[in-house]
Coordinates of C-alpha atoms in Angstrom, one line a residue:
M1 CA 0.0 0.0 0.0
K2 CA 1.3 3.5 -0.8
I3 CA 1.2 6.6 1.2
T4 CA -1.4 9.0 -0.1
K5 CA -0.8 12.0 2.1
F6 CA 0.4 13.5 5.3
N7 CA -2.8 14.3 7.2
R8 CA -1.0 16.2 9.9
I9 CA 2.5 17.1 11.0
R10 CA 3.5 19.0 14.1
A11 CA 7.3 18.9 14.3
R12 CA 10.3 21.2 13.6
T13 CA 9.3 23.6 10.7
Y14 CA 5.8 22.1 10.5
Y15 CA 4.1 24.0 13.4
D16 CA 0.6 22.8 12.5
F17 CA 0.5 21.3 9.0
S18 CA -2.7 19.9 7.7
W19 CA -3.0 18.6 4.1
P20 CA -4.9 21.2 2.1
S21 CA -8.0 20.0 0.3
D22 CA -6.8 21.4 -3.0
L23 CA -3.4 19.7 -2.8
P24 CA -3.4 16.4 -4.9
E25 CA -2.5 13.2 -3.1
F26 CA 0.8 11.6 -3.7
A27 CA 1.3 9.8 -7.0
D28 CA 3.3 6.7 -7.7
Y29 CA 6.5 8.8 -7.9
N30 CA 7.0 12.1 -6.2
L31 CA 9.8 14.7 -6.0
I32 CA 10.1 16.7 -2.9
Y33 CA 12.4 19.7 -3.1
G34 CA 12.7 23.1 -1.5
W35 CA 15.1 25.6 0.1
N36 CA 17.1 24.7 3.1
G37 CA 15.1 24.7 6.3
T38 CA 11.7 24.1 4.6
G39 CA 11.1 20.6 6.1
K40 CA 12.5 18.0 3.6
T41 CA 14.6 16.4 6.4
T42 CA 11.6 16.3 8.7
L43 CA 9.6 14.4 6.0
A44 CA 12.5 12.0 5.5
D45 CA 12.7 11.4 9.3
I46 CA 9.0 10.7 9.5
L47 CA 9.3 8.2 6.6
R48 CA 12.3 6.6 8.2
M49 CA 10.2 6.1 11.4
V50 CA 7.7 4.3 9.2
E51 CA 10.4 2.2 7.6
K52 CA 11.9 1.3 11.0
R53 CA 8.5 1.1 12.8
Q54 CA 9.7 3.5 15.5
S55 CA 7.2 5.5 17.6
V56 CA 9.8 8.1 18.7
G57 CA 11.8 10.0 16.1
Q58 CA 14.8 12.3 16.3
D59 CA 14.6 15.8 17.7
G60 CA 11.0 15.6 18.7
V61 CA 9.5 14.3 15.4
N62 CA 6.6 12.4 17.0
D63 CA 3.4 14.1 16.1
F64 CA 2.1 13.2 12.6
S65 CA -0.6 11.3 10.8
I66 CA -0.1 9.6 7.5
A67 CA -2.9 8.3 5.2
Y68 CA -2.3 5.1 3.3
G69 CA -5.0 3.0 1.7
T70 CA -7.9 3.2 4.0
K71 CA -5.7 3.4 7.2
T72 CA -4.0 6.1 9.2
L73 CA -0.5 5.7 10.6
T74 CA 0.5 7.7 13.7
P75 CA 3.4 7.3 16.3
A76 CA 0.8 5.5 18.6
N77 CA 0.2 2.7 16.1
I78 CA 3.3 2.6 14.0
A79 CA 4.9 -0.3 15.9
T80 CA 1.8 -2.4 16.0
D81 CA 0.3 -1.8 12.6
A82 CA -0.1 -5.2 10.9
A83 CA 0.9 -4.1 7.4
P84 CA 2.5 -0.6 7.3
P85 CA 3.6 0.8 3.9
S86 CA 6.8 -0.7 2.6
I87 CA 9.3 2.2 2.5
R88 CA 13.1 2.5 2.1
V89 CA 14.7 5.9 3.0
F90 CA 18.2 6.6 1.9
N91 CA 19.0 9.8 3.7
R92 CA 21.9 11.2 5.7
A93 CA 21.1 8.9 8.7
F94 CA 21.1 5.9 6.4
I95 CA 24.5 6.9 4.9
D96 CA 26.0 7.5 8.3
N97 CA 24.8 4.2 9.7
N98 CA 25.6 2.0 6.7
V99 CA 28.3 3.6 4.6
F100 CA 30.5 5.6 7.0
A101 CA 30.0 3.3 10.0
E102 CA 33.0 2.7 12.3
N103 CA 33.3 -0.9 11.2
G104 CA 33.3 0.0 7.5
A105 CA 30.6 -0.1 4.9
T106 CA 27.8 -2.6 5.5
P107 CA 26.2 -4.5 2.7
I108 CA 23.1 -2.8 1.3
F109 CA 20.4 -5.3 0.4
F110 CA 17.0 -6.1 1.7
I111 CA 15.4 -9.5 2.2
G112 CA 11.9 -9.4 3.6
E113 CA 11.0 -11.8 6.4
E114 CA 8.6 -13.5 4.0
N115 CA 11.5 -14.2 1.6
I116 CA 14.0 -15.7 4.1
D117 CA 12.6 -19.2 3.5
K118 CA 12.7 -18.7 -0.2
Q119 CA 16.4 -17.6 0.1
K120 CA 17.2 -20.7 2.1
K121 CA 15.5 -22.9 -0.5
L122 CA 17.4 -21.1 -3.3
E123 CA 20.7 -21.8 -1.5
K124 CA 19.8 -25.5 -1.2
Q125 CA 18.8 -25.7 -4.8
R126 CA 22.1 -24.0 -5.9
K127 CA 24.1 -26.6 -3.9
A128 CA 22.0 -29.4 -5.5
L129 CA 22.6 -27.9 -8.9
E130 CA 26.4 -27.9 -8.4
K131 CA 26.2 -31.5 -7.3
L132 CA 24.2 -32.5 -10.3
K133 CA 26.6 -30.6 -12.6
A134 CA 29.6 -32.5 -11.0
D135 CA 27.7 -35.8 -11.4
A136 CA 26.9 -35.0 -15.0
D137 CA 30.6 -34.2 -15.7
A138 CA 31.6 -37.5 -14.1
K139 CA 29.1 -39.4 -16.2
K140 CA 30.3 -37.7 -19.4
K141 CA 33.9 -38.6 -18.6
E142 CA 32.8 -42.2 -17.9
K143 CA 30.8 -42.3 -21.2
D144 CA 33.7 -40.9 -23.1
Q145 CA 36.0 -43.6 -21.6
K146 CA 33.5 -46.4 -22.5
E147 CA 33.3 -45.1 -26.1
K148 CA 37.0 -45.0 -26.3
E149 CA 37.2 -48.6 -25.0
L150 CA 34.6 -49.7 -27.5
D151 CA 36.5 -48.0 -30.4
N152 CA 39.7 -49.7 -29.3
F153 CA 37.9 -53.1 -29.1
C154 CA 36.3 -52.7 -32.5
T155 CA 39.6 -51.6 -34.2
G156 CA 41.5 -54.4 -32.5
N157 CA 43.9 -52.0 -30.7

């Protein structure tokens, strides 16, 4: 499910933001831009809270309401919502935690919990495929050897 709009934001530069009725809802792809200090980082932090399912954000970002589908997401229900929107935020906090971390860069990939079993099954199938390839190579060598012995027998060598 995709986010359709921010119903309300009360944090940082958004003193009392309510989505205007004449403002269109979010589309499939959206570009958010603006001058420094106009709230882009606040929006990214709110979306990161949704991604991480955290009810308390940085620097007091903890009063918002987001519409998605027929549901509303707030800090009160963010951790318990059964199916929150799937979001990935690649902002400064992400870079600091994953690229310039003390222990070096961490791998950047996502495997959903629902895909862990599929990943394990895929690994088993890859191992089985390697074994089958090795068996096929051995059988081909054995076949080639038997054909060579047959040729030698037939030619009398």
